Structure formats: structure tokens, C-alpha cells
Coordinates of N, CA and C in Angstrom, one line a residue:
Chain A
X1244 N 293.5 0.1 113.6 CA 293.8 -1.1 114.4 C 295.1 -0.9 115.1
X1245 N 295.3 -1.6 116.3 CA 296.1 -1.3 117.2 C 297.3 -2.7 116.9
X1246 N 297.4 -3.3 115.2 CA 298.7 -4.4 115.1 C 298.5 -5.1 116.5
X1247 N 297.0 -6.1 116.8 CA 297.3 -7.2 118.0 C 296.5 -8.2 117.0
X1248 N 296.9 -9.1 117.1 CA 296.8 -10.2 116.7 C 296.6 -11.6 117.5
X1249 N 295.3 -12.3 117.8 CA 295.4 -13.5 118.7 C 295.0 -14.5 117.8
X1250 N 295.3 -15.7 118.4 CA 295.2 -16.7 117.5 C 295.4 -18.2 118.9
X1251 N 294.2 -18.9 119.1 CA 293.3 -18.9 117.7 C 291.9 -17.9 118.3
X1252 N 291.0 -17.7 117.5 CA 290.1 -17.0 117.8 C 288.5 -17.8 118.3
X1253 N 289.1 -18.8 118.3 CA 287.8 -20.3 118.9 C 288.5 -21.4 119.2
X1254 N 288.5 -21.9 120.6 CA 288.6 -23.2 120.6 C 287.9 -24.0 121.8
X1255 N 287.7 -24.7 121.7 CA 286.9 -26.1 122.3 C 288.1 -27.0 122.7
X1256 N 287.8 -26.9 124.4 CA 288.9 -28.1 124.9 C 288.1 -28.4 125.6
X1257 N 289.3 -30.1 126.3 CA 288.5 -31.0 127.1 C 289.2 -30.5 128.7
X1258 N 287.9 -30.7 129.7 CA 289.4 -30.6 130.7 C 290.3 -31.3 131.0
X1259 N 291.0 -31.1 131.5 CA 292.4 -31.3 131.8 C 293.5 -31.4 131.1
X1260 N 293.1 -30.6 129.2 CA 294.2 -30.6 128.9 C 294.9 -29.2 128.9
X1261 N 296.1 -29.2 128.3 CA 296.8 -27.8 128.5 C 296.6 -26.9 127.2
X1262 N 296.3 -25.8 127.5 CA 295.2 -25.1 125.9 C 296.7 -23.5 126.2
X1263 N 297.4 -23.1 124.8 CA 298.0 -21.9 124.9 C 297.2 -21.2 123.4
X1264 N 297.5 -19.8 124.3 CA 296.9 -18.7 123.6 C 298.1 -18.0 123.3
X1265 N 297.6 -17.8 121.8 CA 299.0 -16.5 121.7 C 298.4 -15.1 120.9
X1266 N 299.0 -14.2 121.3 CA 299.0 -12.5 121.3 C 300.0 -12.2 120.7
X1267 N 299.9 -11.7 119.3 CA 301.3 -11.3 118.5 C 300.8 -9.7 118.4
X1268 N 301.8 -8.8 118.7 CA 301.9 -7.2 118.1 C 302.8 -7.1 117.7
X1269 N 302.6 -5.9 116.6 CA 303.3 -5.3 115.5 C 303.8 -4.0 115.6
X1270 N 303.4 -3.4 117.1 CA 304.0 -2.0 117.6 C 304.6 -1.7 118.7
X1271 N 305.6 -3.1 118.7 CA 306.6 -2.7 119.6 C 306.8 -2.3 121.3
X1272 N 305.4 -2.4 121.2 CA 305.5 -1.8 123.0 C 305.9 -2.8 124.0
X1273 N 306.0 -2.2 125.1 CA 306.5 -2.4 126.1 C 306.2 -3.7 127.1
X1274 N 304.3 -2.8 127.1 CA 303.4 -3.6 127.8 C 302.4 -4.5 127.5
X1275 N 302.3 -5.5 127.9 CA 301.2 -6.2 127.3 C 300.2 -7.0 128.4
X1276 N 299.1 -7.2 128.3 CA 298.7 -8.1 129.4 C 297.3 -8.9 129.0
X1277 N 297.0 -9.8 129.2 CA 295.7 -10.9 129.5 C 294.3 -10.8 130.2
X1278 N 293.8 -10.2 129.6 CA 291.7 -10.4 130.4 C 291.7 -11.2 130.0
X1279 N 290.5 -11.7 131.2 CA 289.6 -12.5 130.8 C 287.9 -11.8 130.6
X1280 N 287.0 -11.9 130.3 CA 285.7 -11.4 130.2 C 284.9 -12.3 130.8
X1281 N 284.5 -12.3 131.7 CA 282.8 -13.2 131.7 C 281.9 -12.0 132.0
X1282 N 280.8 -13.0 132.1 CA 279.2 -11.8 131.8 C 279.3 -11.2 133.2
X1283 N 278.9 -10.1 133.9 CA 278.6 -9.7 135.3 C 280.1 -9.3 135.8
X1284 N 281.2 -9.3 135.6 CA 282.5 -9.2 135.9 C 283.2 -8.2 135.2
X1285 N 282.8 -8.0 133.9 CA 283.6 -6.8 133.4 C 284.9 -7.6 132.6
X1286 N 286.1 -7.4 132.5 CA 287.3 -7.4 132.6 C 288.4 -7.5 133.6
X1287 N 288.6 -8.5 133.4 CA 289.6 -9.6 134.8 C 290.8 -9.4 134.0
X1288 N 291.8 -8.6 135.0 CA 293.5 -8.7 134.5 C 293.9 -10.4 135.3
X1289 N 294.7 -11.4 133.9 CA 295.2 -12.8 134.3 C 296.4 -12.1 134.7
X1290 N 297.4 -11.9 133.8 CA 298.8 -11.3 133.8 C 299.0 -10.7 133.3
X1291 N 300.0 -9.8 132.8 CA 300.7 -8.9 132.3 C 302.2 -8.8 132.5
X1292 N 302.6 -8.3 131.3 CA 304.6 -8.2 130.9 C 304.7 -6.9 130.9
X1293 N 306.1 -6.2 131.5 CA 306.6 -4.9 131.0 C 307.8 -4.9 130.7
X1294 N 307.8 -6.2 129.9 CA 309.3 -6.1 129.0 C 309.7 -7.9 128.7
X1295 N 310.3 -8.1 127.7 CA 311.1 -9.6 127.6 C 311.1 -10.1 128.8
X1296 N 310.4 -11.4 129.0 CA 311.1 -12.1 130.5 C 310.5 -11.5 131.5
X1297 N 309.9 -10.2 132.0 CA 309.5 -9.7 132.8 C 308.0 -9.5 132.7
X1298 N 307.3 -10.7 133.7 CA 305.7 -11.3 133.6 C 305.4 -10.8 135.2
X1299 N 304.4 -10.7 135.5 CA 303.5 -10.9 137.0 C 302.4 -11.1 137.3
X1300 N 301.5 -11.3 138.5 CA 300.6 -11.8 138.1 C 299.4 -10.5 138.2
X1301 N 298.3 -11.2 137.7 CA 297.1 -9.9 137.7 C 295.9 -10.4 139.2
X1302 N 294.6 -10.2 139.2 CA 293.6 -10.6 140.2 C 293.6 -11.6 139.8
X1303 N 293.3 -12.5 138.5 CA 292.9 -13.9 138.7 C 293.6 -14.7 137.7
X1304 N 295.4 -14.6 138.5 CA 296.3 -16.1 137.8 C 296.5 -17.1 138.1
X1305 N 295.2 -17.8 139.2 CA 295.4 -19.3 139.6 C 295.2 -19.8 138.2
X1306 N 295.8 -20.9 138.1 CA 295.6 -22.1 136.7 C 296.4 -21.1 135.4
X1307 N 296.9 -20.3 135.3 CA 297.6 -20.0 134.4 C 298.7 -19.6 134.2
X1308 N 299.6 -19.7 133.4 CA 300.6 -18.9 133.4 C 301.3 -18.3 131.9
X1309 N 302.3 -17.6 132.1 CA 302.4 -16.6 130.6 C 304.1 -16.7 130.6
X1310 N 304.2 -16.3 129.4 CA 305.6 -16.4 128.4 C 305.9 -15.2 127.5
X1311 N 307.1 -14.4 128.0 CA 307.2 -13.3 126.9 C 308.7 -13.9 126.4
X1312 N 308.9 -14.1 125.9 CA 310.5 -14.5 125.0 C 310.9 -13.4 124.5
X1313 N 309.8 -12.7 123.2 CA 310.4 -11.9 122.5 C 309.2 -10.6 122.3
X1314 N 309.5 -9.6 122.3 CA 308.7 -8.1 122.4 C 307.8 -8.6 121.8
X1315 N 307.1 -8.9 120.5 CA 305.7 -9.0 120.0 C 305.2 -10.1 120.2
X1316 N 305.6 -11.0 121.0 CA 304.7 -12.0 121.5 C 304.3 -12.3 123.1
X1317 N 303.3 -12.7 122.9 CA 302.7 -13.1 124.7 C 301.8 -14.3 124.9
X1318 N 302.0 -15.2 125.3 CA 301.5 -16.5 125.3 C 301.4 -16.7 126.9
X1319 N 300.0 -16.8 127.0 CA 299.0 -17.8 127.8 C 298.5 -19.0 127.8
X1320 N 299.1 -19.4 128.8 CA 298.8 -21.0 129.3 C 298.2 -21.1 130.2
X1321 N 297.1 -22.4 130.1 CA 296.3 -22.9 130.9 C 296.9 -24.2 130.9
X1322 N 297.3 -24.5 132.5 CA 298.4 -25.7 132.4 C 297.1 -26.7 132.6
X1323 N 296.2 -26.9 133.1 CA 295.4 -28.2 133.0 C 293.9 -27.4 132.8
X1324 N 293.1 -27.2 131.8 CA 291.8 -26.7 131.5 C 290.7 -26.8 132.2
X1325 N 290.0 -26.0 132.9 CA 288.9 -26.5 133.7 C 287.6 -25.8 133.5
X1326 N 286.6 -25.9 133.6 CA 285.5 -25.6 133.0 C 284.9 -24.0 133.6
X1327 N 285.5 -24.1 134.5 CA 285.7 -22.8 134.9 C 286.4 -21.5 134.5
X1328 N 287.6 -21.8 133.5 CA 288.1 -21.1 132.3 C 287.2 -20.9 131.3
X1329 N 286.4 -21.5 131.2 CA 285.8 -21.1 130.0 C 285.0 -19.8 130.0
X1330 N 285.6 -18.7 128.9 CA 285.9 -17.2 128.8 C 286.4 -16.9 127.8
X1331 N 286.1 -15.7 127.7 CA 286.6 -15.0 126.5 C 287.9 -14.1 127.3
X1332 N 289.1 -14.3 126.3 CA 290.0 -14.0 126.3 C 290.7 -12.7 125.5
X1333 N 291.0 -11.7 126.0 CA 291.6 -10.4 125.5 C 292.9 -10.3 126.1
X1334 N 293.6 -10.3 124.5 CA 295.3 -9.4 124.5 C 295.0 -8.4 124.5
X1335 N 296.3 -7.0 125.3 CA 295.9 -6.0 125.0 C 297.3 -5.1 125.5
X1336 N 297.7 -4.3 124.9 CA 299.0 -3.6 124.1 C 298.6 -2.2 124.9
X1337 N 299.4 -1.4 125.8 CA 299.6 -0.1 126.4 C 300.7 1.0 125.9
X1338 N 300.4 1.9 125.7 CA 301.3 3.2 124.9 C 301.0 3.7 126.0
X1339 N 301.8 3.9 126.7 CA 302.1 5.0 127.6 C 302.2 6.8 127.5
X1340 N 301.6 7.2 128.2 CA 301.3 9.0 127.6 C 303.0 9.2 127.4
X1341 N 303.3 10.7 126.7 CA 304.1 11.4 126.6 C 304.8 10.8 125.8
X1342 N 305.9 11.8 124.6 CA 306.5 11.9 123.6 C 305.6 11.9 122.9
X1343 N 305.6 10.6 121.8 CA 304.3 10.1 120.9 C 303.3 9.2 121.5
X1344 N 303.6 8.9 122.6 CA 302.6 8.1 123.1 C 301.5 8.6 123.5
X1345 N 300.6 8.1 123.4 CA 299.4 8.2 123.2 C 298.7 8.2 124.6
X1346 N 299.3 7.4 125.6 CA 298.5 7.3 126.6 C 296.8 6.0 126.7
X1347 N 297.1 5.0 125.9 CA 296.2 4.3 125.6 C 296.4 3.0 125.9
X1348 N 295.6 2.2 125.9 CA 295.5 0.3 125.5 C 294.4 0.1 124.9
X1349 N 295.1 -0.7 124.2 CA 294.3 -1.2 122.8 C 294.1 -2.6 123.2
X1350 N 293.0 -3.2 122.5 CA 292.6 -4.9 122.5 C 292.8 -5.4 121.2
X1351 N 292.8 -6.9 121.5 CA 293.1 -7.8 119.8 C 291.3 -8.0 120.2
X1352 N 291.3 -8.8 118.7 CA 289.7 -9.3 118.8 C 289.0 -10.0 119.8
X1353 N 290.2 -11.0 120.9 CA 289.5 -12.1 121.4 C 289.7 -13.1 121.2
X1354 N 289.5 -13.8 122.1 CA 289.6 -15.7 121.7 C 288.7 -16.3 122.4
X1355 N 287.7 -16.8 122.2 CA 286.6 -17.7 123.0 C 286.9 -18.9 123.1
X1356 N 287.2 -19.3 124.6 CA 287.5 -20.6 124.6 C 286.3 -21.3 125.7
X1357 N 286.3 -22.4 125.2 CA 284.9 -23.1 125.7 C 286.0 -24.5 126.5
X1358 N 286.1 -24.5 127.7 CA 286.3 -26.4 128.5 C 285.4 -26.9 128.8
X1359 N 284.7 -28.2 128.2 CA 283.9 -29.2 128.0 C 284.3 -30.4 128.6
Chain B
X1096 N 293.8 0.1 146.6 CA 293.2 -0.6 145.6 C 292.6 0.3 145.1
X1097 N 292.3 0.0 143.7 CA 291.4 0.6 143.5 C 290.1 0.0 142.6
X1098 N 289.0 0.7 142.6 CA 287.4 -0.1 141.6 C 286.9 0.6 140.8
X1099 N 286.3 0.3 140.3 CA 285.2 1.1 139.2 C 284.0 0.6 139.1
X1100 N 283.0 1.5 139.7 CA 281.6 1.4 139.6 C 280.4 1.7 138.5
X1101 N 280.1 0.9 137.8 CA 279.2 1.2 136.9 C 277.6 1.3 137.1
X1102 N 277.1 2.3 137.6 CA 275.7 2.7 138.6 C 274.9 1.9 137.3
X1103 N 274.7 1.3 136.2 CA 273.6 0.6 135.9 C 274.5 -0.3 135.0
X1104 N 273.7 -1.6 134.8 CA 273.8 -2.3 134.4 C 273.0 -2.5 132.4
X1105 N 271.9 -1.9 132.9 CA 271.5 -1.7 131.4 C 270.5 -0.5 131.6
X1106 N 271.1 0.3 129.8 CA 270.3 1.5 130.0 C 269.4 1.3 128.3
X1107 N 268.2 1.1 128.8 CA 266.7 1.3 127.3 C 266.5 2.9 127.2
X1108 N 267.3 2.7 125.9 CA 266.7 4.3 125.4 C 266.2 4.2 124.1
X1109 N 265.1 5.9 123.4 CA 264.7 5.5 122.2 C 265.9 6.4 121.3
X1110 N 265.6 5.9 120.2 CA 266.6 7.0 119.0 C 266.8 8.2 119.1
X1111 N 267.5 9.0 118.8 CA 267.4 10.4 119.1 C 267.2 11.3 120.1
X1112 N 267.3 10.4 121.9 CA 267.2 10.5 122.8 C 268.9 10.9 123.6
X1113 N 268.3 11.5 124.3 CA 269.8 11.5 125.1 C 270.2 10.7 126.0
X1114 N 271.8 10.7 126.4 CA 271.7 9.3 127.2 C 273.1 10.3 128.1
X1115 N 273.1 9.1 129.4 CA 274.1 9.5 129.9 C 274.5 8.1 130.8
X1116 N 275.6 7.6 130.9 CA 276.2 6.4 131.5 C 277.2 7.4 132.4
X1117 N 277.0 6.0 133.7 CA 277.3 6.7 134.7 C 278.6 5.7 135.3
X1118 N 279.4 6.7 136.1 CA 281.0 5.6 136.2 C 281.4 6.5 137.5
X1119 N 281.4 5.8 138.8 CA 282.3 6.3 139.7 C 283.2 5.6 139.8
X1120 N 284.6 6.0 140.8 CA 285.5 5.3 141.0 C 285.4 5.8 142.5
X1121 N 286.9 4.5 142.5 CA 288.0 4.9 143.4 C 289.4 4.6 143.5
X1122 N 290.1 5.6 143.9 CA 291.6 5.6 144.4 C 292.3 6.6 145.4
X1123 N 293.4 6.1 145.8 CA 294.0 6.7 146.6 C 295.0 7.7 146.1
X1124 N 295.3 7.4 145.2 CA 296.0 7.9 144.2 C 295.4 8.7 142.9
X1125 N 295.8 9.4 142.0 CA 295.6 10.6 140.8 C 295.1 9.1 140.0
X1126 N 294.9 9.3 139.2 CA 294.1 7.9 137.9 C 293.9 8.9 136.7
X1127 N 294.2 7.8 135.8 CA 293.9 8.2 134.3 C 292.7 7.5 134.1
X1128 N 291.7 8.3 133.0 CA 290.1 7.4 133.3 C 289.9 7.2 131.4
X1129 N 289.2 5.8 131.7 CA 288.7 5.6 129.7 C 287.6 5.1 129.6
X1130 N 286.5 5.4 128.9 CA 285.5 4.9 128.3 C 286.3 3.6 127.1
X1131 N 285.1 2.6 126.7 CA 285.5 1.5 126.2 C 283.7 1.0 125.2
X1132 N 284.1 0.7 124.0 CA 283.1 0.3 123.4 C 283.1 -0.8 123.0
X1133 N 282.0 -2.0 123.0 CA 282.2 -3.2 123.0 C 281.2 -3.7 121.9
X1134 N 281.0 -4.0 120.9 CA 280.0 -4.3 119.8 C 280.1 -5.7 119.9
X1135 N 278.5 -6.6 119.7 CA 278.9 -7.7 119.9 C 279.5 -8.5 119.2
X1136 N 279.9 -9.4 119.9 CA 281.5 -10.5 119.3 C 282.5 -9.8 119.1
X1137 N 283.2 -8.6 118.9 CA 284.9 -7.6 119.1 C 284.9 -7.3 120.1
X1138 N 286.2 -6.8 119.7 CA 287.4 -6.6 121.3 C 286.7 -5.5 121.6
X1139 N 287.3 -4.2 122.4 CA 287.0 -3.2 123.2 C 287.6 -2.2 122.4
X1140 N 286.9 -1.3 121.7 CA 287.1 0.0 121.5 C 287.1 1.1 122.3
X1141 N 288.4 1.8 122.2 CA 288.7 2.9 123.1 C 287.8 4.4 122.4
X1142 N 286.7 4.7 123.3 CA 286.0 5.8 123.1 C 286.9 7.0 123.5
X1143 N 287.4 7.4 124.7 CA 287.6 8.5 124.9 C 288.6 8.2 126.1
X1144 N 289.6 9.1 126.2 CA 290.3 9.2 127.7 C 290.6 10.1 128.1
X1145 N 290.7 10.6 129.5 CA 290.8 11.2 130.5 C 292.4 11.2 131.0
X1146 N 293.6 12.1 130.7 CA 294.8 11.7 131.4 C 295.2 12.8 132.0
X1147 N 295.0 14.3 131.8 CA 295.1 15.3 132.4 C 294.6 16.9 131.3
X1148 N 294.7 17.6 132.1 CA 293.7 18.6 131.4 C 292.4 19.5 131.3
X1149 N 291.9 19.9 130.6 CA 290.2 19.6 130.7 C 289.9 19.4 131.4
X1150 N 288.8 19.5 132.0 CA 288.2 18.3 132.1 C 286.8 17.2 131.6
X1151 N 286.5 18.0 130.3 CA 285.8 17.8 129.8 C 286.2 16.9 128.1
X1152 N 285.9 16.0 127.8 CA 286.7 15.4 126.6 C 285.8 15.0 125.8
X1153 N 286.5 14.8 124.6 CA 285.3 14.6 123.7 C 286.2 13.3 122.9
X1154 N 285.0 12.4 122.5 CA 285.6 11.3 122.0 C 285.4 10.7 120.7
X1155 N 285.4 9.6 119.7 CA 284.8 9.3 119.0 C 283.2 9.3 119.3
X1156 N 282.5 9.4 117.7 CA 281.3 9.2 117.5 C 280.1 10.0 118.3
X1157 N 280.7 11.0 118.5 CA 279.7 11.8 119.2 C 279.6 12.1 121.1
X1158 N 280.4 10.9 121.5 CA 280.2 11.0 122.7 C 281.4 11.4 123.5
X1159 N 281.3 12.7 125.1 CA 282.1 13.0 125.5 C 281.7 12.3 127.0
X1160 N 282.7 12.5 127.7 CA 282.9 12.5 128.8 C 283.0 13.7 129.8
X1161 N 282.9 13.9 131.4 CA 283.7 14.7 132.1 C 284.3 14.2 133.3
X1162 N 285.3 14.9 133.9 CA 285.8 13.6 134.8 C 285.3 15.4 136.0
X1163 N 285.3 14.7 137.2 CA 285.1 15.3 138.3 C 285.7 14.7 139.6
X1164 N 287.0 15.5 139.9 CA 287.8 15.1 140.7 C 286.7 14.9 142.5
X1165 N 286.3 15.8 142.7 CA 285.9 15.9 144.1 C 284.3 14.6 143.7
X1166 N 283.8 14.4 143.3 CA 282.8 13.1 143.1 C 283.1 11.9 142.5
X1167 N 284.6 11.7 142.1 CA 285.4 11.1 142.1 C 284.3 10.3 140.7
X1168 N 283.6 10.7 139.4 CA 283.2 10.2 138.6 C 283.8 10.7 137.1
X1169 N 283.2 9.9 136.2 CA 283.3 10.0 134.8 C 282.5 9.3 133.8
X1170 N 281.2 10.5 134.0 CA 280.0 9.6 133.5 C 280.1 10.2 132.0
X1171 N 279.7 9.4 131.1 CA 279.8 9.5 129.7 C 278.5 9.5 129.0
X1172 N 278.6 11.3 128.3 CA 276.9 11.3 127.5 C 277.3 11.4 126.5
X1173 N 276.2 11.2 125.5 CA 275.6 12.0 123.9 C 274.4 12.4 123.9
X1174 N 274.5 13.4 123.5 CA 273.2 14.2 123.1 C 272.2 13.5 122.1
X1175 N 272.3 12.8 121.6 CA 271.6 12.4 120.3 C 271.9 10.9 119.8
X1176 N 271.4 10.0 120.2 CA 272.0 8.4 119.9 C 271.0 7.9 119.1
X1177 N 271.9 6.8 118.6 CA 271.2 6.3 117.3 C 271.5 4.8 117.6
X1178 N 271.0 4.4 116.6 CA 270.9 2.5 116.9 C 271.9 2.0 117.1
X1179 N 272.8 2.4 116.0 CA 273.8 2.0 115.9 C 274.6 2.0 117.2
X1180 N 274.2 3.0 118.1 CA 275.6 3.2 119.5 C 275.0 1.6 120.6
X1181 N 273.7 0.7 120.1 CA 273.4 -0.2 120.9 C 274.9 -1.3 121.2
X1182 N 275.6 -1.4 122.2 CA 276.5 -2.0 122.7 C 276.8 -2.1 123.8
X1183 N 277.4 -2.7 124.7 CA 278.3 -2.3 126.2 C 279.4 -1.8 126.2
X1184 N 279.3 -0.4 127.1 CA 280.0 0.6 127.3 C 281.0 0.4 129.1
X1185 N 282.3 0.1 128.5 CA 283.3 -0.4 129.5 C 284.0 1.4 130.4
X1186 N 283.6 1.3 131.6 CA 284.5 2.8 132.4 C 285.8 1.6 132.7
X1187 N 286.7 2.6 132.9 CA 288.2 2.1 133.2 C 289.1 2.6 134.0
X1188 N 290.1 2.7 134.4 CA 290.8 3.8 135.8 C 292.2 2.8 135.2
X1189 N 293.3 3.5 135.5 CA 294.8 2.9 135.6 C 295.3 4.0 136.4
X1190 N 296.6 3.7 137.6 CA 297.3 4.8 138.3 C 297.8 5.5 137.2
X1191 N 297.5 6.9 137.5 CA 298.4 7.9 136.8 C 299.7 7.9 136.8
X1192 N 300.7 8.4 136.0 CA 301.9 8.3 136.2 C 302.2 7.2 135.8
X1193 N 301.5 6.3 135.7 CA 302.3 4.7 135.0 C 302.7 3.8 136.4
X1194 N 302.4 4.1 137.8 CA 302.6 4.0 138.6 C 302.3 2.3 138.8
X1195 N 301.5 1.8 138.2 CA 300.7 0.3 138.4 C 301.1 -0.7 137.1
X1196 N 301.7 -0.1 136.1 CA 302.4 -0.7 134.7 C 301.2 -0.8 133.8
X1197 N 300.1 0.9 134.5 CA 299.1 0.9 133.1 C 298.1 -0.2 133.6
X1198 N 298.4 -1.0 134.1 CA 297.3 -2.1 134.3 C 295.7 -1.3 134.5
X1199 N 294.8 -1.5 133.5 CA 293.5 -1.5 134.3 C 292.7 -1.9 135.0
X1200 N 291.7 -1.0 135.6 CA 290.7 -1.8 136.7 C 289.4 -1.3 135.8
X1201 N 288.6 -2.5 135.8 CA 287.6 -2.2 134.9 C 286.2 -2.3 135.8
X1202 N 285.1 -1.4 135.2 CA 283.6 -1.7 135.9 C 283.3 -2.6 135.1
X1203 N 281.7 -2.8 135.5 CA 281.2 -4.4 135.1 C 280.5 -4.1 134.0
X1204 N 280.9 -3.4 133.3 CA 279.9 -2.9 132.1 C 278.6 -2.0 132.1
X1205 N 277.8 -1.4 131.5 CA 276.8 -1.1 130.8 C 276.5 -1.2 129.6
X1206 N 274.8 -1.6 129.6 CA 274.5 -2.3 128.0 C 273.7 -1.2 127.6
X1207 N 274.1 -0.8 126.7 CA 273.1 0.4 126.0 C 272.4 0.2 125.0
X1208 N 271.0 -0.2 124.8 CA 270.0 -0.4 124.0 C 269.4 0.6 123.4
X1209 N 269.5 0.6 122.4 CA 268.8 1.8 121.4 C 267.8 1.5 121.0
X1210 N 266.4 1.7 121.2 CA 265.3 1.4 120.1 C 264.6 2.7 119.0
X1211 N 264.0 1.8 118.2 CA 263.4 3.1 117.1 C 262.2 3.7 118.0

């Protein structure tokens, strides 16, 4: 396991309210960034951090936005929920090649969020 | 910009059959390339990657890849699949060199169905 951690891993909102997701890691890296999943699409980059404080956006960050304060955390906000968000959501942690790096990105489990 | 094409959408095979998933891209630029395993309801399992070298790689669980610069693909076989490999199989591309902050561009999946 690649230490990503999301929470919560299900939730049911109504629209219009404001729903955050958070993405905790345990290995320090650098990079971090936000899919979403729907069926026929693959994997949609929302945003992505390459460092404290330093966020931008990805193909689809209308209605969202993100928070890095401190290296193992990454929090996604949906400022007003719309039923069109409703997706499955993947954190996911990048090790860059060379030294010990691996050259990789890893995923947490997921978070399925349903707006009703 | 760059994309990733996934030439099927779903591939019916029987046990012990060979299989091969098929993944072209594009870029203007060098790319690092990854297979991705998807079991249903978990994150994305990283099968195999492509960052330089070889060009032939071998990954977990049996299955390798080859990447082919001039057909610009990276289709992914096993010789011998079993039930268990039934999931959707994610192709992936990020700029080489770290040039894009690692960000990936993902195809739309393939579902690989194993029967007895």
C-alpha cells in the first residue's frame, strides 16, 4: 500500500450543499492530485499540488476547489454540490523516477459520492 | 496535448486463453507509459510501467507490456489468464521528465472478462 488514506469513503449529499473530501499520506511526497471516475471517461484530473500552498487546476475544476496546508494532506471541495458531481473520487500520491524514486502514482481506495 | 486511446472497450475471453489489450497514444513530446488494474469497488493498481529502457517490461501477475515508439502504442498481454485477471485495465501516459508535474492522461478503460 501506497500510505493514501481518504475519508470519508461514502457519502450522500443534497444539492447545494458544500461536501469536502480529504486525502491523508504517510509518504511524504511532493505531489498529489484529485480524479474523478465516471463510467465511459476513464479518469478525469480535478486538481493537483506540487508542494504546500501550491494547487492548479486539472481538465475538470469547474465547482471545485482544493487546499494543501500541510504535505500529507489534500482536501477537495465542492463549494455547492450538484448532481452532476456525483462520482467516484480518487486521491493519488506521485514518486517521481530517480534516486529512490520509483517513478510511479499510487491511488487511495476512493470515495463515492452520490448528490441527490 | 496529449490522449490515450483504448481500441476496445471490452474484451470476452475464456480461461487459459491469451489476451492482449490494446493502448495507443499521443504526444508531442517523450511520455512515460502505465498500465493500471481496477477490481471492482478499489482504487487503481499499478500493473506495470514504461519510463525508459527496454522496451519490453514485465509487470505484476503475469502480465507484460511493450511500448513502440514509431506506432506510438503500449498494448498489454498475458499468455495464460485466469478468472481472477476479470477487471478493467487503465493505459496511462504522463510527460517524461516530470515536465507536466507527473499529471496523467488516462484512456477510457478496458473491461476484461474471463470466463471458464
Amino acid at each position: 500500500d501506497a500510505g493514501i488514506t481518504q475519508s470519508p469513503r461514502h457519502k450522500v449529499t443534497e444539492t447545494g450543499t458544500p461536501v469536502t473530501l480529504r486525502c491523508h499520506q504517510t509518504e511524504n511526497h511532493r505531489y498529489m492530485y484529485w480524479y474523478r471516475q465516471d463510467p465511459g471517461h476513464g479518469l478525469r484530473l480535478i486538481h493537483y499540488s506540487y508542494g504546500v500552498k501550491d494547487t492548479d487546476k486539472g481538465e475538470v475544476s469547474d465547482g471545485y476547489s482544493v487546499s494543501r496546508s500541510k504535505t500529507e494532506d489534500f482536501l477537495l471541495t465542492l463549494e455547492s454540490a450538484t448532481s452532476s458531481q456525483t462520482s467516484v473520487y480518487f486521491c493519488a500520491i506521485s514518486e517521481p523516477p530517480g534516486g529512490t524514486g520509483r517513478g510511479s502514482t499510487f491511488f487511495g481506495q476512493g470515495t463515492r459520492l452520490t448528490v441527490v | 496535448a496529449q490522449s490515450v486511446t483504448q481500441l476496445d472497450s471490452q474484451v470476452p475471453v475464456f480461461e487459459e486463453a491469451p489476451v492482449e489489450l490494446r493502448c495507443n497514444y499521443s504526444s508531442s513530446v517523450s511520455v512515460y507509459l502505465f498500465w493500471y488494474v481496477q477490481y471492482p469497488n478499489q482504487g487503481l493498481q499499478l500493473l506495470l510501467k514504461y519510463l525508459s529502457g527496454s522496451t519490453l517490461v514485465k509487470g505484476i501477475n503475469g502480465f507484460e507490456a511493450e511500448f513502440n515508439k514509431s506506432q506510438t502504442s503500449f498494448h498489454l498481454r498475458k499468455p495464460s489468464v485466469h478468472i481472477s485477471d476479470t477487471a478493467e485495465y487503465f493505459c496511462a501516459i504522463t510527460r517524461g521528465s516530470g515536465g507536466s508535474n507527473y499529471k496523467l492522461t488516462f484512456g477510457k478503460g478496458t473491461l476484461l472478462t474471463v470466463n471458464p
